[in-house]
């Protein structure tokens, strides 16, 4: 970690780990946070037990400024500097849960999760084709990162669903993979379908649905499940784009057999410009699954990258939290995970609960 941080020119430093417990929406949290103000916000303020007049006034002013809106990445960066990164993450999640439809979605998901665990879940719409779009380098590392969706695919097949794995180029660009996905959608145009993708698959799905495919191609696409999609880029890649850091990264790319063009398609300037041009047809329901990514819940896999991005605000170990959210979408929070959902011991049950929730909502 220290070597990566030094090469990136970032002072990763250390993070305080203060025990904190509280509820956020329908979720109970038992974790650690990076500052007393984050602990106070979770344990006292959000529970209606505020008792620090000076701090309450500061938090109240922030809530008034945000109203019911979700803070932008720039706002969260400012909140992180004024308070703490974990405080900003909690504010982001709290504001996200204020959005119309999100509280009900959390409740539906948790109900489905309980039913999956007890074996009482009833899966609906068995005629719906479930398309999985894998994440970056899924052939070599998918077994470790979960990017290959191997376990969810088996679980859904066992539940009676027709599952299609979109075997995109594991080291392809966003644009190339969007075209590949678009062809898969066109070939199945006559079928009702939902699409699920994680991480780097997110921007490819967004591009395919929002620009590459014609409206007539997506009439039967019912929903998109965006699992931590890096829709507006990976800030870490920007740090390795040029100079000595770029030479270091180029040596890694060469050694791994990767392609520079793939990473360039995930730079934040490129990604944010692309994001601004896309418009997914409104009949396609979009659901985001977002790791809350408090410092006490960052995986070993994501820790070094999380530290490198703390200066930019709350992040999930690969991208900034607001950059996961698709336009015109609803969101489910994963309170104890970061970007790397495969590290969650309950991810199999949660995947089934997510799909069950999504399919049940097709009737609404």
JSON list of C-alpha atoms in Angstrom, two decimals, residues 126-285:
[
{"chain": "A", "resi": 126, "resn": "UNK", "atom": "CA", "xyz": [-39.42, -16.90, -15.07]},
{"chain": "A", "resi": 127, "resn": "UNK", "atom": "CA", "xyz": [-39.83, -16.04, -18.76]},
{"chain": "A", "resi": 128, "resn": "UNK", "atom": "CA", "xyz": [-37.55, -13.00, -18.33]},
{"chain": "A", "resi": 129, "resn": "UNK", "atom": "CA", "xyz": [-34.04, -13.33, -19.73]},
{"chain": "A", "resi": 130, "resn": "UNK", "atom": "CA", "xyz": [-31.40, -12.22, -17.21]},
{"chain": "A", "resi": 131, "resn": "UNK", "atom": "CA", "xyz": [-28.29, -10.82, -18.87]},
{"chain": "A", "resi": 132, "resn": "UNK", "atom": "CA", "xyz": [-25.07, -10.55, -16.87]},
{"chain": "A", "resi": 133, "resn": "UNK", "atom": "CA", "xyz": [-22.32, -8.22, -18.08]},
{"chain": "A", "resi": 134, "resn": "UNK", "atom": "CA", "xyz": [-19.01, -8.96, -16.30]},
{"chain": "A", "resi": 135, "resn": "UNK", "atom": "CA", "xyz": [-16.47, -6.52, -14.93]},
{"chain": "A", "resi": 136, "resn": "UNK", "atom": "CA", "xyz": [-12.92, -5.78, -16.01]},
{"chain": "A", "resi": 137, "resn": "UNK", "atom": "CA", "xyz": [-10.45, -8.65, -16.41]},
{"chain": "A", "resi": 138, "resn": "UNK", "atom": "CA", "xyz": [-13.11, -11.15, -15.36]},
{"chain": "A", "resi": 139, "resn": "UNK", "atom": "CA", "xyz": [-11.37, -14.09, -17.02]},
{"chain": "A", "resi": 140, "resn": "UNK", "atom": "CA", "xyz": [-8.17, -13.83, -14.98]},
{"chain": "A", "resi": 141, "resn": "UNK", "atom": "CA", "xyz": [-9.47, -12.33, -11.75]},
{"chain": "A", "resi": 142, "resn": "UNK", "atom": "CA", "xyz": [-13.23, -12.78, -11.80]},
{"chain": "A", "resi": 143, "resn": "UNK", "atom": "CA", "xyz": [-13.10, -15.69, -9.37]},
{"chain": "A", "resi": 144, "resn": "UNK", "atom": "CA", "xyz": [-11.54, -13.38, -6.76]},
{"chain": "A", "resi": 145, "resn": "UNK", "atom": "CA", "xyz": [-13.45, -10.16, -7.44]},
{"chain": "A", "resi": 146, "resn": "UNK", "atom": "CA", "xyz": [-16.81, -11.65, -8.36]},
{"chain": "A", "resi": 147, "resn": "UNK", "atom": "CA", "xyz": [-16.63, -9.86, -11.72]},
{"chain": "A", "resi": 148, "resn": "UNK", "atom": "CA", "xyz": [-17.50, -13.07, -13.57]},
{"chain": "A", "resi": 149, "resn": "UNK", "atom": "CA", "xyz": [-20.86, -13.49, -11.75]},
{"chain": "A", "resi": 150, "resn": "UNK", "atom": "CA", "xyz": [-20.19, -17.23, -11.63]},
{"chain": "A", "resi": 151, "resn": "UNK", "atom": "CA", "xyz": [-22.12, -17.90, -8.44]},
{"chain": "A", "resi": 152, "resn": "UNK", "atom": "CA", "xyz": [-25.16, -15.64, -9.19]},
{"chain": "A", "resi": 153, "resn": "UNK", "atom": "CA", "xyz": [-25.47, -17.19, -12.65]},
{"chain": "A", "resi": 154, "resn": "UNK", "atom": "CA", "xyz": [-25.63, -20.68, -11.17]},
{"chain": "A", "resi": 155, "resn": "UNK", "atom": "CA", "xyz": [-28.09, -19.64, -8.47]},
{"chain": "A", "resi": 156, "resn": "UNK", "atom": "CA", "xyz": [-30.44, -18.06, -10.99]},
{"chain": "A", "resi": 157, "resn": "UNK", "atom": "CA", "xyz": [-30.24, -21.03, -13.35]},
{"chain": "A", "resi": 158, "resn": "UNK", "atom": "CA", "xyz": [-31.02, -23.32, -10.43]},
{"chain": "A", "resi": 159, "resn": "UNK", "atom": "CA", "xyz": [-34.02, -21.08, -9.67]},
{"chain": "A", "resi": 160, "resn": "UNK", "atom": "CA", "xyz": [-35.33, -21.68, -13.20]},
{"chain": "A", "resi": 161, "resn": "UNK", "atom": "CA", "xyz": [-34.21, -18.56, -15.07]},
{"chain": "A", "resi": 162, "resn": "UNK", "atom": "CA", "xyz": [-32.71, -18.36, -18.52]},
{"chain": "A", "resi": 163, "resn": "UNK", "atom": "CA", "xyz": [-29.39, -16.62, -17.95]},
{"chain": "A", "resi": 164, "resn": "UNK", "atom": "CA", "xyz": [-27.25, -15.11, -20.70]},
{"chain": "A", "resi": 165, "resn": "UNK", "atom": "CA", "xyz": [-23.63, -14.26, -19.94]},
{"chain": "A", "resi": 166, "resn": "UNK", "atom": "CA", "xyz": [-22.44, -11.45, -22.20]},
{"chain": "A", "resi": 167, "resn": "UNK", "atom": "CA", "xyz": [-18.83, -12.50, -22.73]},
{"chain": "A", "resi": 168, "resn": "UNK", "atom": "CA", "xyz": [-17.42, -9.08, -23.54]},
{"chain": "A", "resi": 169, "resn": "UNK", "atom": "CA", "xyz": [-13.71, -8.55, -24.07]},
{"chain": "A", "resi": 170, "resn": "UNK", "atom": "CA", "xyz": [-12.31, -8.86, -20.53]},
{"chain": "A", "resi": 171, "resn": "UNK", "atom": "CA", "xyz": [-9.87, -6.01, -21.22]},
{"chain": "A", "resi": 172, "resn": "UNK", "atom": "CA", "xyz": [-11.99, -4.10, -23.75]},
{"chain": "A", "resi": 173, "resn": "UNK", "atom": "CA", "xyz": [-12.82, -0.41, -23.80]},
{"chain": "A", "resi": 174, "resn": "UNK", "atom": "CA", "xyz": [-16.16, 0.94, -22.61]},
{"chain": "A", "resi": 175, "resn": "UNK", "atom": "CA", "xyz": [-17.11, 1.68, -26.23]},
{"chain": "A", "resi": 176, "resn": "UNK", "atom": "CA", "xyz": [-16.17, -1.79, -27.50]},
{"chain": "A", "resi": 177, "resn": "UNK", "atom": "CA", "xyz": [-18.07, -3.53, -24.75]},
{"chain": "A", "resi": 178, "resn": "UNK", "atom": "CA", "xyz": [-21.12, -1.32, -25.28]},
{"chain": "A", "resi": 179, "resn": "UNK", "atom": "CA", "xyz": [-21.21, -2.46, -28.91]},
{"chain": "A", "resi": 180, "resn": "UNK", "atom": "CA", "xyz": [-20.86, -6.09, -27.87]},
{"chain": "A", "resi": 181, "resn": "UNK", "atom": "CA", "xyz": [-23.70, -5.77, -25.38]},
{"chain": "A", "resi": 182, "resn": "UNK", "atom": "CA", "xyz": [-25.83, -3.95, -27.97]},
{"chain": "A", "resi": 183, "resn": "UNK", "atom": "CA", "xyz": [-25.47, -6.90, -30.35]},
{"chain": "A", "resi": 184, "resn": "UNK", "atom": "CA", "xyz": [-26.54, -9.31, -27.60]},
{"chain": "A", "resi": 185, "resn": "UNK", "atom": "CA", "xyz": [-29.62, -7.20, -26.88]},
{"chain": "A", "resi": 186, "resn": "UNK", "atom": "CA", "xyz": [-30.54, -7.02, -30.57]},
{"chain": "A", "resi": 187, "resn": "UNK", "atom": "CA", "xyz": [-30.28, -10.82, -30.90]},
{"chain": "A", "resi": 188, "resn": "UNK", "atom": "CA", "xyz": [-32.76, -11.21, -28.04]},
{"chain": "A", "resi": 189, "resn": "UNK", "atom": "CA", "xyz": [-34.98, -8.30, -29.03]},
{"chain": "A", "resi": 190, "resn": "UNK", "atom": "CA", "xyz": [-38.17, -10.36, -28.91]},
{"chain": "A", "resi": 191, "resn": "UNK", "atom": "CA", "xyz": [-37.70, -11.38, -25.30]},
{"chain": "A", "resi": 192, "resn": "UNK", "atom": "CA", "xyz": [-38.41, -9.59, -22.04]},
{"chain": "A", "resi": 193, "resn": "UNK", "atom": "CA", "xyz": [-35.04, -9.01, -20.42]},
{"chain": "A", "resi": 194, "resn": "UNK", "atom": "CA", "xyz": [-33.21, -7.39, -17.53]},
{"chain": "A", "resi": 195, "resn": "UNK", "atom": "CA", "xyz": [-29.52, -6.50, -17.54]},
{"chain": "A", "resi": 196, "resn": "UNK", "atom": "CA", "xyz": [-27.15, -6.63, -14.57]},
{"chain": "A", "resi": 197, "resn": "UNK", "atom": "CA", "xyz": [-23.56, -5.48, -14.54]},
{"chain": "A", "resi": 198, "resn": "UNK", "atom": "CA", "xyz": [-20.89, -4.49, -12.05]},
{"chain": "A", "resi": 199, "resn": "UNK", "atom": "CA", "xyz": [-18.07, -1.99, -11.94]},
{"chain": "A", "resi": 200, "resn": "UNK", "atom": "CA", "xyz": [-16.62, -1.37, -15.44]},
{"chain": "A", "resi": 201, "resn": "UNK", "atom": "CA", "xyz": [-19.68, -3.00, -17.01]},
{"chain": "A", "resi": 202, "resn": "UNK", "atom": "CA", "xyz": [-21.74, -0.06, -15.73]},
{"chain": "A", "resi": 203, "resn": "UNK", "atom": "CA", "xyz": [-20.58, 2.57, -18.23]},
{"chain": "A", "resi": 204, "resn": "UNK", "atom": "CA", "xyz": [-20.77, 0.04, -21.09]},
{"chain": "A", "resi": 205, "resn": "UNK", "atom": "CA", "xyz": [-24.39, -0.78, -20.23]},
{"chain": "A", "resi": 206, "resn": "UNK", "atom": "CA", "xyz": [-25.18, 2.92, -19.83]},
{"chain": "A", "resi": 207, "resn": "UNK", "atom": "CA", "xyz": [-23.66, 3.70, -23.23]},
{"chain": "A", "resi": 208, "resn": "UNK", "atom": "CA", "xyz": [-25.45, 0.79, -24.94]},
{"chain": "A", "resi": 209, "resn": "UNK", "atom": "CA", "xyz": [-28.87, 1.63, -23.50]},
{"chain": "A", "resi": 210, "resn": "UNK", "atom": "CA", "xyz": [-28.45, 5.39, -23.66]},
{"chain": "A", "resi": 211, "resn": "UNK", "atom": "CA", "xyz": [-26.95, 5.85, -27.11]},
{"chain": "A", "resi": 212, "resn": "UNK", "atom": "CA", "xyz": [-25.84, 2.83, -29.14]},
{"chain": "A", "resi": 213, "resn": "UNK", "atom": "CA", "xyz": [-29.18, 0.99, -29.25]},
{"chain": "A", "resi": 214, "resn": "UNK", "atom": "CA", "xyz": [-32.24, 2.37, -31.01]},
{"chain": "A", "resi": 215, "resn": "UNK", "atom": "CA", "xyz": [-35.50, 2.78, -29.06]},
{"chain": "A", "resi": 216, "resn": "UNK", "atom": "CA", "xyz": [-36.96, -0.12, -31.05]},
{"chain": "A", "resi": 217, "resn": "UNK", "atom": "CA", "xyz": [-34.08, -2.34, -29.89]},
{"chain": "A", "resi": 218, "resn": "UNK", "atom": "CA", "xyz": [-34.78, -1.82, -26.21]},
{"chain": "A", "resi": 219, "resn": "UNK", "atom": "CA", "xyz": [-38.59, -2.02, -26.09]},
{"chain": "A", "resi": 220, "resn": "UNK", "atom": "CA", "xyz": [-38.36, -5.30, -24.16]},
{"chain": "A", "resi": 221, "resn": "UNK", "atom": "CA", "xyz": [-35.52, -4.27, -21.85]},
{"chain": "A", "resi": 222, "resn": "UNK", "atom": "CA", "xyz": [-37.35, -3.88, -18.56]},
{"chain": "A", "resi": 223, "resn": "UNK", "atom": "CA", "xyz": [-34.62, -3.02, -16.07]},
{"chain": "A", "resi": 224, "resn": "UNK", "atom": "CA", "xyz": [-30.93, -2.40, -15.47]},
{"chain": "A", "resi": 225, "resn": "UNK", "atom": "CA", "xyz": [-29.28, -3.41, -12.19]},
{"chain": "A", "resi": 226, "resn": "UNK", "atom": "CA", "xyz": [-26.21, -1.19, -11.74]},
{"chain": "A", "resi": 227, "resn": "UNK", "atom": "CA", "xyz": [-23.94, -2.86, -9.19]},
{"chain": "A", "resi": 228, "resn": "UNK", "atom": "CA", "xyz": [-21.37, -0.26, -8.22]},
{"chain": "A", "resi": 229, "resn": "UNK", "atom": "CA", "xyz": [-20.93, 0.89, -11.82]},
{"chain": "A", "resi": 230, "resn": "UNK", "atom": "CA", "xyz": [-18.05, 3.31, -12.41]},
{"chain": "A", "resi": 231, "resn": "UNK", "atom": "CA", "xyz": [-20.35, 5.49, -14.50]},
{"chain": "A", "resi": 232, "resn": "UNK", "atom": "CA", "xyz": [-18.30, 8.66, -14.20]},
{"chain": "A", "resi": 233, "resn": "UNK", "atom": "CA", "xyz": [-14.84, 7.22, -14.10]},
{"chain": "A", "resi": 234, "resn": "UNK", "atom": "CA", "xyz": [-12.03, 6.04, -11.84]},
{"chain": "A", "resi": 235, "resn": "UNK", "atom": "CA", "xyz": [-10.10, 8.92, -10.24]},
{"chain": "A", "resi": 236, "resn": "UNK", "atom": "CA", "xyz": [-7.13, 6.68, -9.44]},
{"chain": "A", "resi": 237, "resn": "UNK", "atom": "CA", "xyz": [-6.52, 6.13, -13.14]},
{"chain": "A", "resi": 238, "resn": "UNK", "atom": "CA", "xyz": [-6.18, 9.88, -13.62]},
{"chain": "A", "resi": 239, "resn": "UNK", "atom": "CA", "xyz": [-3.32, 9.89, -11.11]},
{"chain": "A", "resi": 240, "resn": "UNK", "atom": "CA", "xyz": [-1.43, 7.40, -13.28]},
{"chain": "A", "resi": 241, "resn": "UNK", "atom": "CA", "xyz": [-2.16, 9.04, -16.61]},
{"chain": "A", "resi": 242, "resn": "UNK", "atom": "CA", "xyz": [1.18, 10.80, -17.16]},
{"chain": "A", "resi": 243, "resn": "UNK", "atom": "CA", "xyz": [4.65, 11.55, -15.83]},
{"chain": "A", "resi": 244, "resn": "UNK", "atom": "CA", "xyz": [6.66, 9.14, -13.66]},
{"chain": "A", "resi": 245, "resn": "UNK", "atom": "CA", "xyz": [3.45, 7.61, -12.31]},
{"chain": "A", "resi": 246, "resn": "UNK", "atom": "CA", "xyz": [2.34, 6.98, -15.89]},
{"chain": "A", "resi": 247, "resn": "UNK", "atom": "CA", "xyz": [5.59, 5.16, -16.67]},
{"chain": "A", "resi": 248, "resn": "UNK", "atom": "CA", "xyz": [5.12, 2.99, -13.59]},
{"chain": "A", "resi": 249, "resn": "UNK", "atom": "CA", "xyz": [1.54, 2.17, -14.58]},
{"chain": "A", "resi": 250, "resn": "UNK", "atom": "CA", "xyz": [2.56, 1.49, -18.20]},
{"chain": "A", "resi": 251, "resn": "UNK", "atom": "CA", "xyz": [4.99, -1.15, -16.99]},
{"chain": "A", "resi": 252, "resn": "UNK", "atom": "CA", "xyz": [2.17, -2.85, -15.08]},
{"chain": "A", "resi": 253, "resn": "UNK", "atom": "CA", "xyz": [-0.13, -2.69, -18.11]},
{"chain": "A", "resi": 254, "resn": "UNK", "atom": "CA", "xyz": [2.56, -4.24, -20.29]},
{"chain": "A", "resi": 255, "resn": "UNK", "atom": "CA", "xyz": [3.33, -6.97, -17.75]},
{"chain": "A", "resi": 256, "resn": "UNK", "atom": "CA", "xyz": [-0.35, -7.86, -17.34]},
{"chain": "A", "resi": 257, "resn": "UNK", "atom": "CA", "xyz": [-1.09, -7.82, -21.05]},
{"chain": "A", "resi": 258, "resn": "UNK", "atom": "CA", "xyz": [-3.74, -5.13, -20.61]},
{"chain": "A", "resi": 259, "resn": "UNK", "atom": "CA", "xyz": [-4.52, -2.26, -23.00]},
{"chain": "A", "resi": 260, "resn": "UNK", "atom": "CA", "xyz": [-4.03, 1.44, -22.34]},
{"chain": "A", "resi": 261, "resn": "UNK", "atom": "CA", "xyz": [-7.11, 2.30, -24.39]},
{"chain": "A", "resi": 262, "resn": "UNK", "atom": "CA", "xyz": [-9.31, 0.40, -21.96]},
{"chain": "A", "resi": 263, "resn": "UNK", "atom": "CA", "xyz": [-8.14, 2.46, -19.00]},
{"chain": "A", "resi": 264, "resn": "UNK", "atom": "CA", "xyz": [-8.30, 5.68, -21.02]},
{"chain": "A", "resi": 265, "resn": "UNK", "atom": "CA", "xyz": [-12.01, 4.99, -21.61]},
{"chain": "A", "resi": 266, "resn": "UNK", "atom": "CA", "xyz": [-12.45, 5.00, -17.81]},
{"chain": "A", "resi": 267, "resn": "UNK", "atom": "CA", "xyz": [-10.61, 8.26, -17.06]},
{"chain": "A", "resi": 268, "resn": "UNK", "atom": "CA", "xyz": [-12.90, 10.68, -15.26]},
{"chain": "A", "resi": 269, "resn": "UNK", "atom": "CA", "xyz": [-12.85, 13.49, -17.88]},
{"chain": "A", "resi": 270, "resn": "UNK", "atom": "CA", "xyz": [-13.71, 10.98, -20.63]},
{"chain": "A", "resi": 271, "resn": "UNK", "atom": "CA", "xyz": [-16.31, 9.22, -18.51]},
{"chain": "A", "resi": 272, "resn": "UNK", "atom": "CA", "xyz": [-18.04, 12.37, -17.30]},
{"chain": "A", "resi": 273, "resn": "UNK", "atom": "CA", "xyz": [-18.26, 13.79, -20.80]},
{"chain": "A", "resi": 274, "resn": "UNK", "atom": "CA", "xyz": [-19.73, 10.51, -22.08]},
{"chain": "A", "resi": 275, "resn": "UNK", "atom": "CA", "xyz": [-22.13, 10.33, -19.11]},
{"chain": "A", "resi": 276, "resn": "UNK", "atom": "CA", "xyz": [-23.50, 13.79, -19.93]},
{"chain": "A", "resi": 277, "resn": "UNK", "atom": "CA", "xyz": [-24.53, 12.70, -23.45]},
{"chain": "A", "resi": 278, "resn": "UNK", "atom": "CA", "xyz": [-26.54, 9.59, -22.53]},
{"chain": "A", "resi": 279, "resn": "UNK", "atom": "CA", "xyz": [-30.28, 9.20, -22.09]},
{"chain": "A", "resi": 280, "resn": "UNK", "atom": "CA", "xyz": [-31.73, 5.80, -21.20]},
{"chain": "A", "resi": 281, "resn": "UNK", "atom": "CA", "xyz": [-35.40, 5.37, -22.29]},
{"chain": "A", "resi": 282, "resn": "UNK", "atom": "CA", "xyz": [-37.63, 6.08, -19.31]},
{"chain": "A", "resi": 283, "resn": "UNK", "atom": "CA", "xyz": [-39.48, 2.74, -19.51]},
{"chain": "A", "resi": 284, "resn": "UNK", "atom": "CA", "xyz": [-36.28, 0.98, -18.38]},
{"chain": "A", "resi": 285, "resn": "UNK", "atom": "CA", "xyz": [-36.23, 0.87, -14.58]}
]
